[in-house]
Coordinates of C-alpha atoms in Angstrom, one line a residue:
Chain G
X1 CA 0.0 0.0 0.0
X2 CA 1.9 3.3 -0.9
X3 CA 1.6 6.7 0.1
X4 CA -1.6 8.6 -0.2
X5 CA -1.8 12.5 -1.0
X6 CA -3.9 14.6 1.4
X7 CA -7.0 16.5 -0.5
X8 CA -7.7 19.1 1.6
X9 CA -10.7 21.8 1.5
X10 CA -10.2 25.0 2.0
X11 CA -13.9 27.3 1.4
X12 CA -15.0 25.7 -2.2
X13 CA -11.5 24.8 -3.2
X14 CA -9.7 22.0 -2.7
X15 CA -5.7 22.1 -2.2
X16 CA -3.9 19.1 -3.0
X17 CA -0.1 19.4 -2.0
X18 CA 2.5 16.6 -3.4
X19 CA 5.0 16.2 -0.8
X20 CA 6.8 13.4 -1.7
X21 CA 7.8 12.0 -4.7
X22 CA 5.1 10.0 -7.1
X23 CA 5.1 7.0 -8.1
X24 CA 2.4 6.0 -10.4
X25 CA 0.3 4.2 -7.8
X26 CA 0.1 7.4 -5.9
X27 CA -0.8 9.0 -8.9
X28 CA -3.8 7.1 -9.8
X29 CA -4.8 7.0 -6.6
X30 CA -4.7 10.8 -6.3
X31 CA -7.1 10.7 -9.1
X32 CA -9.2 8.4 -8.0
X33 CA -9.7 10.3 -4.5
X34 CA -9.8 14.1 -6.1
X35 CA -12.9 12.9 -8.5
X36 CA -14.6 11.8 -5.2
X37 CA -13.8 14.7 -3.2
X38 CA -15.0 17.4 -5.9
X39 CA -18.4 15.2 -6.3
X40 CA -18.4 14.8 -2.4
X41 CA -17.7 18.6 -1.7
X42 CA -19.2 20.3 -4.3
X43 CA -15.9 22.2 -4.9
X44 CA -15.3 24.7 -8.0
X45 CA -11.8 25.0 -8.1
X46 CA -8.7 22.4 -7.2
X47 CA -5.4 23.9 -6.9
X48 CA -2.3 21.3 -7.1
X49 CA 0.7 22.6 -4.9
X50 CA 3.7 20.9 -6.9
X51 CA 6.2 23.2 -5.1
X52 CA 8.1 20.5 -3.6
X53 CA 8.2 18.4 -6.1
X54 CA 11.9 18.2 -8.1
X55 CA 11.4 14.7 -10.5
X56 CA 8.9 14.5 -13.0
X57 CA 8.4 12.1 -15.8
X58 CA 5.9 12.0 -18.7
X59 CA 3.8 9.9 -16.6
X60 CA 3.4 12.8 -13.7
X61 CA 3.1 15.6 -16.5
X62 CA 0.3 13.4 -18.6
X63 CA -1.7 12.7 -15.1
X64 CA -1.8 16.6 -14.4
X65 CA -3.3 17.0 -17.9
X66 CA -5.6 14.4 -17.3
X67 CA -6.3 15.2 -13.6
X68 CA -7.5 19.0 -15.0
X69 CA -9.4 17.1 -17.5
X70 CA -11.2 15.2 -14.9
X71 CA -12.1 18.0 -12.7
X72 CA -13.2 20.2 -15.8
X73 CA -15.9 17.3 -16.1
X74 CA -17.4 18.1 -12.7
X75 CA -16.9 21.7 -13.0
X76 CA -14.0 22.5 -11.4
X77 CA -11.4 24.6 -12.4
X78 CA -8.1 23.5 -11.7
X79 CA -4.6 25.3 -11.4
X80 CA -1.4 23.6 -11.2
X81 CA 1.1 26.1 -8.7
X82 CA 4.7 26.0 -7.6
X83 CA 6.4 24.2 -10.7
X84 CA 9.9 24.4 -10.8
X85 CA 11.6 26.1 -13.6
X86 CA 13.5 22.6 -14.2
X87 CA 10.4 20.8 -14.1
X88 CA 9.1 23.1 -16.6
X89 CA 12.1 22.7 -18.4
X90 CA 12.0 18.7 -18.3
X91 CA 8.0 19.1 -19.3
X92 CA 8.4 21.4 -22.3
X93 CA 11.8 18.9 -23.4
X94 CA 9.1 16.0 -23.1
X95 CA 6.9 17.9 -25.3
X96 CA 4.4 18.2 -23.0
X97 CA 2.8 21.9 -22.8
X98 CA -0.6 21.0 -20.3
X99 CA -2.3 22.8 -22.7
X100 CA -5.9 22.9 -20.7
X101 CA -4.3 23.1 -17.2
X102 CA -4.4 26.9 -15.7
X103 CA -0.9 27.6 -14.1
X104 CA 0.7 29.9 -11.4
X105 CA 3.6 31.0 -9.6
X106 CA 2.3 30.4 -5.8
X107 CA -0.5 28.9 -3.7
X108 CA -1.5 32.7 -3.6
X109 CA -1.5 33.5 -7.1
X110 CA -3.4 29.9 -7.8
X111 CA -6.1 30.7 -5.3
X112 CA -6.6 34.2 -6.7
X113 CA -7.2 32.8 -10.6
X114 CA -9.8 30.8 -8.8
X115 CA -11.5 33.2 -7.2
X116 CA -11.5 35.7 -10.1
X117 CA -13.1 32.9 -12.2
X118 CA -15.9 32.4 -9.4
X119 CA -16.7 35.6 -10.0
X120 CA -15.8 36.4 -5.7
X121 CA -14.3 39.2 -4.6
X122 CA -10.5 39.6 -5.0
X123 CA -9.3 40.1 -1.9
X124 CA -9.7 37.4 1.0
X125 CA -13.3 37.8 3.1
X126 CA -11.3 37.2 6.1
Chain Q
X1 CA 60.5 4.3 -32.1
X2 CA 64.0 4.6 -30.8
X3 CA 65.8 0.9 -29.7
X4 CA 67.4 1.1 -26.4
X5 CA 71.1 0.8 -28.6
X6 CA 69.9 3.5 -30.6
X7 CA 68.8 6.2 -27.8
X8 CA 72.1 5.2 -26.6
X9 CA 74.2 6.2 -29.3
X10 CA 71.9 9.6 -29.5
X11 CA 72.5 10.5 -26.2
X12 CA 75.9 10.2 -26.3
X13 CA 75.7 11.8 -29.7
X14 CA 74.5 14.5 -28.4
X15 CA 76.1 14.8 -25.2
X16 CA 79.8 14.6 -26.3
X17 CA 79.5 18.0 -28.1
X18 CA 76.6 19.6 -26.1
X19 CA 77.6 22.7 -25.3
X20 CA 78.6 23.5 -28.8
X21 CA 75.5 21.7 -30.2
X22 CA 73.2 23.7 -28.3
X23 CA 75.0 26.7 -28.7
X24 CA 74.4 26.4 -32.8
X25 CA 71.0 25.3 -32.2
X26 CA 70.4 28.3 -30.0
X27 CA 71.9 30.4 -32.6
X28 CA 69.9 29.2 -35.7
X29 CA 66.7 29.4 -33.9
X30 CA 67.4 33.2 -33.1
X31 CA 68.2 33.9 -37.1
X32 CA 64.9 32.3 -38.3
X33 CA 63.2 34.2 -35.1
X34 CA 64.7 37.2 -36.7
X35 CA 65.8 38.4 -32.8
X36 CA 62.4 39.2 -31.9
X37 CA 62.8 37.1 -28.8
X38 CA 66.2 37.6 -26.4
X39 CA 68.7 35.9 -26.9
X40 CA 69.3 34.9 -23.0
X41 CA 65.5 33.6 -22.5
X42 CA 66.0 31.8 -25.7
X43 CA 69.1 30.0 -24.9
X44 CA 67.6 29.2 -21.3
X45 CA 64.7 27.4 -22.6
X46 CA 66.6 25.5 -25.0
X47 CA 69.1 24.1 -23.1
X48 CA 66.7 23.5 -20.5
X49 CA 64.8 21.2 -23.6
X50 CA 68.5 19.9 -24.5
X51 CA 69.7 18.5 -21.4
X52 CA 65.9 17.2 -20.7
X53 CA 66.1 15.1 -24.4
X54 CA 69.5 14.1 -23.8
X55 CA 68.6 13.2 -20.1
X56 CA 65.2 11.2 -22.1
X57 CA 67.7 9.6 -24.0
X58 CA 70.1 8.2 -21.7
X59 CA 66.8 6.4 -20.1
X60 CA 66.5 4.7 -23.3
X61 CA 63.2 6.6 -24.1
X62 CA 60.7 5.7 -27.2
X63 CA 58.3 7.4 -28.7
X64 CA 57.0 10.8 -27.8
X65 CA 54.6 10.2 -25.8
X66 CA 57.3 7.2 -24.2
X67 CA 56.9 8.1 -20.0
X68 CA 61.3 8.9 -20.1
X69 CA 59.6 12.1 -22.2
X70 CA 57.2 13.3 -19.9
X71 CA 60.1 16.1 -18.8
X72 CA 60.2 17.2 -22.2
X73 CA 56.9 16.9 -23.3
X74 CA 56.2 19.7 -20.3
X75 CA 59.0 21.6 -21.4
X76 CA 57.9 21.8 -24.7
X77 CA 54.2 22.8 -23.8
X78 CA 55.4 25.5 -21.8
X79 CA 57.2 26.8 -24.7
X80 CA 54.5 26.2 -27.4
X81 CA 52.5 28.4 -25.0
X82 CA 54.7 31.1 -24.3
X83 CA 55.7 31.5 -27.9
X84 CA 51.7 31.5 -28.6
X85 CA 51.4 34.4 -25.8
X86 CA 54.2 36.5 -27.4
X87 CA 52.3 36.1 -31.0
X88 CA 54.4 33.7 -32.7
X89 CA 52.6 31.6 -35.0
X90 CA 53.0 27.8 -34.5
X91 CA 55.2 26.9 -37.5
X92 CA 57.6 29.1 -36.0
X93 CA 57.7 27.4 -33.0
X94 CA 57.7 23.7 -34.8
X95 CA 60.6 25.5 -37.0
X96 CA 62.6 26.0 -33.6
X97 CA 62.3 22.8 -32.9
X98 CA 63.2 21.3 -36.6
X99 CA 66.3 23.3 -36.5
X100 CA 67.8 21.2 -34.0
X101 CA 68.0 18.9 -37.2
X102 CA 70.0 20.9 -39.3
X103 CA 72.4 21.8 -36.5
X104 CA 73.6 17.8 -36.2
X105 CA 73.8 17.6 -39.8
X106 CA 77.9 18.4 -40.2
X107 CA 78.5 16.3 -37.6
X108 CA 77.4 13.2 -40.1
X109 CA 79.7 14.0 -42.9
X110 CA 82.8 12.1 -40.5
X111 CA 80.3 9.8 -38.5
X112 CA 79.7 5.8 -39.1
X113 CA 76.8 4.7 -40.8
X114 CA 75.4 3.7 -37.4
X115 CA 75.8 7.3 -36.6
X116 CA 73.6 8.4 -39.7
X117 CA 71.2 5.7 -38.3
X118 CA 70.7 7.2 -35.4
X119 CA 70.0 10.7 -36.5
X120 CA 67.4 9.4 -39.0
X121 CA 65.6 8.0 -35.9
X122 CA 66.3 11.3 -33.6
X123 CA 65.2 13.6 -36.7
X124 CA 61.6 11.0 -36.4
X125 CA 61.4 12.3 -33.1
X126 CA 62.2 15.9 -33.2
X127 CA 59.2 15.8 -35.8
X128 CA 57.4 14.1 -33.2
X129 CA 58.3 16.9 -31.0
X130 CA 57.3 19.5 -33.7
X131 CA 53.9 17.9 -33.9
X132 CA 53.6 18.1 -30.3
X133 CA 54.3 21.9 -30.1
X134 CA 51.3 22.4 -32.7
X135 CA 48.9 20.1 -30.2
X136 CA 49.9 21.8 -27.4
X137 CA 49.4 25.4 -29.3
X138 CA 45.6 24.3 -30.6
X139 CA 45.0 22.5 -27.2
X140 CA 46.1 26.3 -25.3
X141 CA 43.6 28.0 -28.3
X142 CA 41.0 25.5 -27.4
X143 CA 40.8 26.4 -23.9
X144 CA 40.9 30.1 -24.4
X145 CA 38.1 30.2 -26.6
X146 CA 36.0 27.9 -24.8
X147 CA 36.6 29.8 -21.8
X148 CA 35.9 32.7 -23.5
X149 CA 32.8 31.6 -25.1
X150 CA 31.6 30.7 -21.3
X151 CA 32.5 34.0 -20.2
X152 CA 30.5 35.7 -22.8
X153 CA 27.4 33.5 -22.1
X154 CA 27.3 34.8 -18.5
X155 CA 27.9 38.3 -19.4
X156 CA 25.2 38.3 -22.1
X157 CA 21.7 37.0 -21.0
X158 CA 20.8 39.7 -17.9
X159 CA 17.6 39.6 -16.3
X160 CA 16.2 42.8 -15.2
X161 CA 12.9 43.5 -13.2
X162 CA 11.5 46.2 -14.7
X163 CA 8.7 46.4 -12.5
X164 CA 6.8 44.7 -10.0
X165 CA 5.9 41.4 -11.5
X166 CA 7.5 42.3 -14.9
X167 CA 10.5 40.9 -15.9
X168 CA 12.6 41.3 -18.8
X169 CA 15.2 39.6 -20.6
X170 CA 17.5 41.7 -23.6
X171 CA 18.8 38.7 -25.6
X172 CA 21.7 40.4 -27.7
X173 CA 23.8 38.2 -30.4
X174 CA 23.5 34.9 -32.2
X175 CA 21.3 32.5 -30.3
X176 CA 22.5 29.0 -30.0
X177 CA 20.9 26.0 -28.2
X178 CA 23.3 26.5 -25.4
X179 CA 22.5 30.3 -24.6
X180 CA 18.7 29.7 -24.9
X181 CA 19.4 27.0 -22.3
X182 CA 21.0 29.7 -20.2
X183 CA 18.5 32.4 -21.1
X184 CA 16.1 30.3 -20.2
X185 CA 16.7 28.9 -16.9
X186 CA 17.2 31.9 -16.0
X187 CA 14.5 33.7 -17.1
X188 CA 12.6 31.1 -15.7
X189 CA 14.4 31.4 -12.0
X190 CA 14.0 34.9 -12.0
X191 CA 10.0 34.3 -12.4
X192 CA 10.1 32.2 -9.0
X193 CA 12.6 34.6 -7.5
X194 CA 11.0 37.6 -8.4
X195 CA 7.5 36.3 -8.2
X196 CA 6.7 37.9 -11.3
X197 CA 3.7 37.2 -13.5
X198 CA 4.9 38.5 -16.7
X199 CA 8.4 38.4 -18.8
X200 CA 9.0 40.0 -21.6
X201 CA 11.9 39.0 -23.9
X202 CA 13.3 41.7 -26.2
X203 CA 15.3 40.1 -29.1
X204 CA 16.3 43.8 -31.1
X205 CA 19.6 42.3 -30.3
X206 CA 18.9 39.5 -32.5
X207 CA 20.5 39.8 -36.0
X208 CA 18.5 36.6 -37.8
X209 CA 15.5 34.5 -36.3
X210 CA 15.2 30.5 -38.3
X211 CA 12.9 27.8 -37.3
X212 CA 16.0 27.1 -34.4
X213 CA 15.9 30.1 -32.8
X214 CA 12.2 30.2 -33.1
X215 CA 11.9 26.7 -31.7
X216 CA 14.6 27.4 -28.5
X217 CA 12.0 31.1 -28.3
X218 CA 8.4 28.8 -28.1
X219 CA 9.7 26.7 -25.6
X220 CA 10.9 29.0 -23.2
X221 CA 7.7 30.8 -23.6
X222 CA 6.1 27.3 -22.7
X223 CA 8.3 26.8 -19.9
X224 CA 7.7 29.9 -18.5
X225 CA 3.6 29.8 -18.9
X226 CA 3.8 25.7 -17.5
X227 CA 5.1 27.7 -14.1
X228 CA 2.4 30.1 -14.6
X229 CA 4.1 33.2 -15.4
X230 CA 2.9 35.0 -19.7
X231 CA 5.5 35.4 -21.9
X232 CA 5.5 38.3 -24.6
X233 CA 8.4 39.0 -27.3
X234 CA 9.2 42.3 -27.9
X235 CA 11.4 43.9 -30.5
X236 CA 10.9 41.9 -33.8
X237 CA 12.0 44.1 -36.2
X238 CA 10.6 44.4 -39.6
X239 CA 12.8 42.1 -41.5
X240 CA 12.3 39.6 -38.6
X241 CA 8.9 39.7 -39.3
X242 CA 8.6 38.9 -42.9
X243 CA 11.6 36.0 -41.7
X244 CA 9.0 34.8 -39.3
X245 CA 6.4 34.3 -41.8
X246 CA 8.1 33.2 -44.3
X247 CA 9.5 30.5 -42.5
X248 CA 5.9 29.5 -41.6
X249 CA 6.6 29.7 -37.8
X250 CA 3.5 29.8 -35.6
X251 CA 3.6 32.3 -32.7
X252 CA 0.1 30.8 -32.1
X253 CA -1.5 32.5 -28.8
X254 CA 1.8 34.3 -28.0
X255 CA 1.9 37.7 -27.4
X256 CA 4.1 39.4 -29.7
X257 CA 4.9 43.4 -29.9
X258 CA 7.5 45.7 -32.0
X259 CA 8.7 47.5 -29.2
X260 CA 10.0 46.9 -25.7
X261 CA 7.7 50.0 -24.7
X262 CA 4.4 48.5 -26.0
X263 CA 5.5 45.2 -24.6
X264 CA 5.6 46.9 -21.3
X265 CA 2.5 48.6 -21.7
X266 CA 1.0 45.2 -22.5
X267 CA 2.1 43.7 -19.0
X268 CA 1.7 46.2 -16.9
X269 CA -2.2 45.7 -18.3
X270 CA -2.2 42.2 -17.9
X271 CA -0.6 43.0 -13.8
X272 CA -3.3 45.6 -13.1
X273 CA -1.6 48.6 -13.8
X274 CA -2.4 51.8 -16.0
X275 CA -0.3 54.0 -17.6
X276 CA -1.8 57.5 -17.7
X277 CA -0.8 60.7 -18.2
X278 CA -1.7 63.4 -15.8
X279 CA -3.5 66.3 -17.6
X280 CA -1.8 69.6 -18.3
X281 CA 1.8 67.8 -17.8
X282 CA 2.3 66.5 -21.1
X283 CA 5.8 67.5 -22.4

């Protein structure tokens, strides 16, 4: 049994942060739990923290295409944060662009896209 | 290569008339020099290499590149790069070593045919030697210009914030896969670094855009949006332009503008910010 990735729910959004290094069980696993927690929760928006992540293969990049796709389906937007320019690097070298996947710099800037698109106030309520 | 007998009879060749040998050698190589080195450095370092072959020798040395030689070979790099320094060109310095040749050839007139022997294999050598100088010369070029070529990278791909959360990068020169590699990774750290949301990059400094350059421009871009951040290219001048087409190269969705100032204009759009000009302060 390997690893699972937290989802957690912040407000309507969901924040899944990738702490550890993927392995492809993880990764369908991660799938398999996000699709349940957006139909569970009701949430708009999933923002994927990949800050800490350093390796990624064509597998990874493929299942954040996918993973966007998915949670497009049950309308939620999602936004892929934190990258690293040389995981950028190794994804554009792979010839994978993620064309449908909304990116951003930070958690921040990832949470703000969302709100934007939910058509809520800029700034945070709190 | 040189037989143990052979080295033998060279060194002692060599050795019974050194001084005067060397002297001549000396001598000649100063002529063909036409004195534009001084006669004191040049007499060190070739008596230095003298004693150091006939030293080679005595071991019953090979080949050059026989371990006996490894004295010599250092000697002679050191002087294959000092001549390079004070702008002699490498034949000259091969020449030096060739004339060591001429200098033994009175000598065979009164010598034994083993003598004449031996010279033939010391005069395979010295061209050995001669060869040598010219690797050593290329090898010293070699690591000049590739030292050079790593300087210029650095000094050429500067990432400036021009405002907050714009960045910019002025490419100037040739592009290459190498730079763009540069130019990119750092464009792309100066995104995280910066936290900026736009880049701009400014190619005026580019004299010709083909599909390469192109390519090594689209990917950065891709690269840069995959982190989140939008890319626009500034500065394609007209020429570039009808280049661009021409080639058929797709700048799709990507931002393009003819000036760094409209590309700047764009971004600071696309961050929230407005240029305006205050009324009644208009130069």
């Amino acid at each position: 049994m390997s690893e699972r990735v937290p989802v957690l729910r912040i407000g309507d959004v969901l924040l899944v942060s990738i702490q550890m290094d993927l392995e492809d069980q993880t990764v369908m696993d991660l799938q398999e739990d996000l699709a349940e927690r957006i139909v569970a929760t009701g949430a708009r928006g999933v923002v994927i923290d990949i800050t800490a992540v350093e390796i990624v293969d064509s597998f990874v990049g493929r299942m954040l295409a996918t993973t966007a796709s998915i949670s497009r389906m049950l309308d939620a937007e999602t936004v892929v944060v934190g990258m690293r320019p040389a995981v950028a690097i190794t994804l554009v070298e792979l010839g994978l662009s993620l064309g449908g996947v909304r990116t951003a710099l930070d958690l921040e800037k990832g949470l703000a896209i969302l709100r934007r698109r939910s058509g809520l106030p800029d700034a945070d309520p709190a | 290569m040189v037989g143990p007998d052979f080295s033998e009879r060279l060194a002692n060749l060599l050795s019974a008339d050194g001084g005067r040998l060397a002297e001549a050698w000396v001598e000649r190589v100063s002529t063909s020099l036409r004195n534009r080195m001084s006669t004191v450095e040049l007499d060190r370092e070739l008596r230095e290499l003298y004693d150091a072959l006939v030293e080679a020798l005595r071991r019953g040395a090979g080949g050059v590149h026989d371990e006996n030689f490894s004295e010599v070979r250092a000697l002679l790099t050191e002087i294959s790069r000092n001549r390079a320094r004070q702008g002699f060109t490498p034949g000259e310095t091969a020449v030096s070593v060739f004339a060591l040749k001429e200098v033994l050839e009175p000598g065979l007139t009164s010598g034994s045919s083993a003598d004449i022997g031996a010279y033939l294999r010391l005069s395979r050598l010295l061209d050995e030697f001669g060869l040598f100088t010219m690797e050593a010369y290329s090898q010293t070029r070699e690591e000049i210009i590739s030292a050079q070529a790593e300087q210029l990278l650095e000094l050429s791909t500067p990432v400036v914030k021009i405002w907050d959360g714009v960045i910019a990068v002025p490419l100037v020169g040739t592009l290459d896969s190498a730079r763009t590699q540069v130019v990119m990774e750092k464009l792309l750290q100066a995104l995280v670094d910066t936290g900026s949301e736009q880049a701009i990059i400014d190619i005026t400094g580019v004299p010709a855009v083909d599909t390469q350059v192109a390519q090594h421009l689209l990917k950065t871009i891709v690269a840069a949006r995959l982190m989140g951040a939008e890319c626009t290219v500034s500065g394609i001048r007209p020429q570039i332009a009808q280049t661009i087409v021409a080639l058929g190269i797709e700048f799709g969705d990507i931002v393009t503008k003819a000036s760094l100032a409209d590309a700047l204009r764009h971004a600071l759009g696309r961050t929230g910010a407005s240029v305006v000009a205050k009324a009644g302060e208009r130069r």
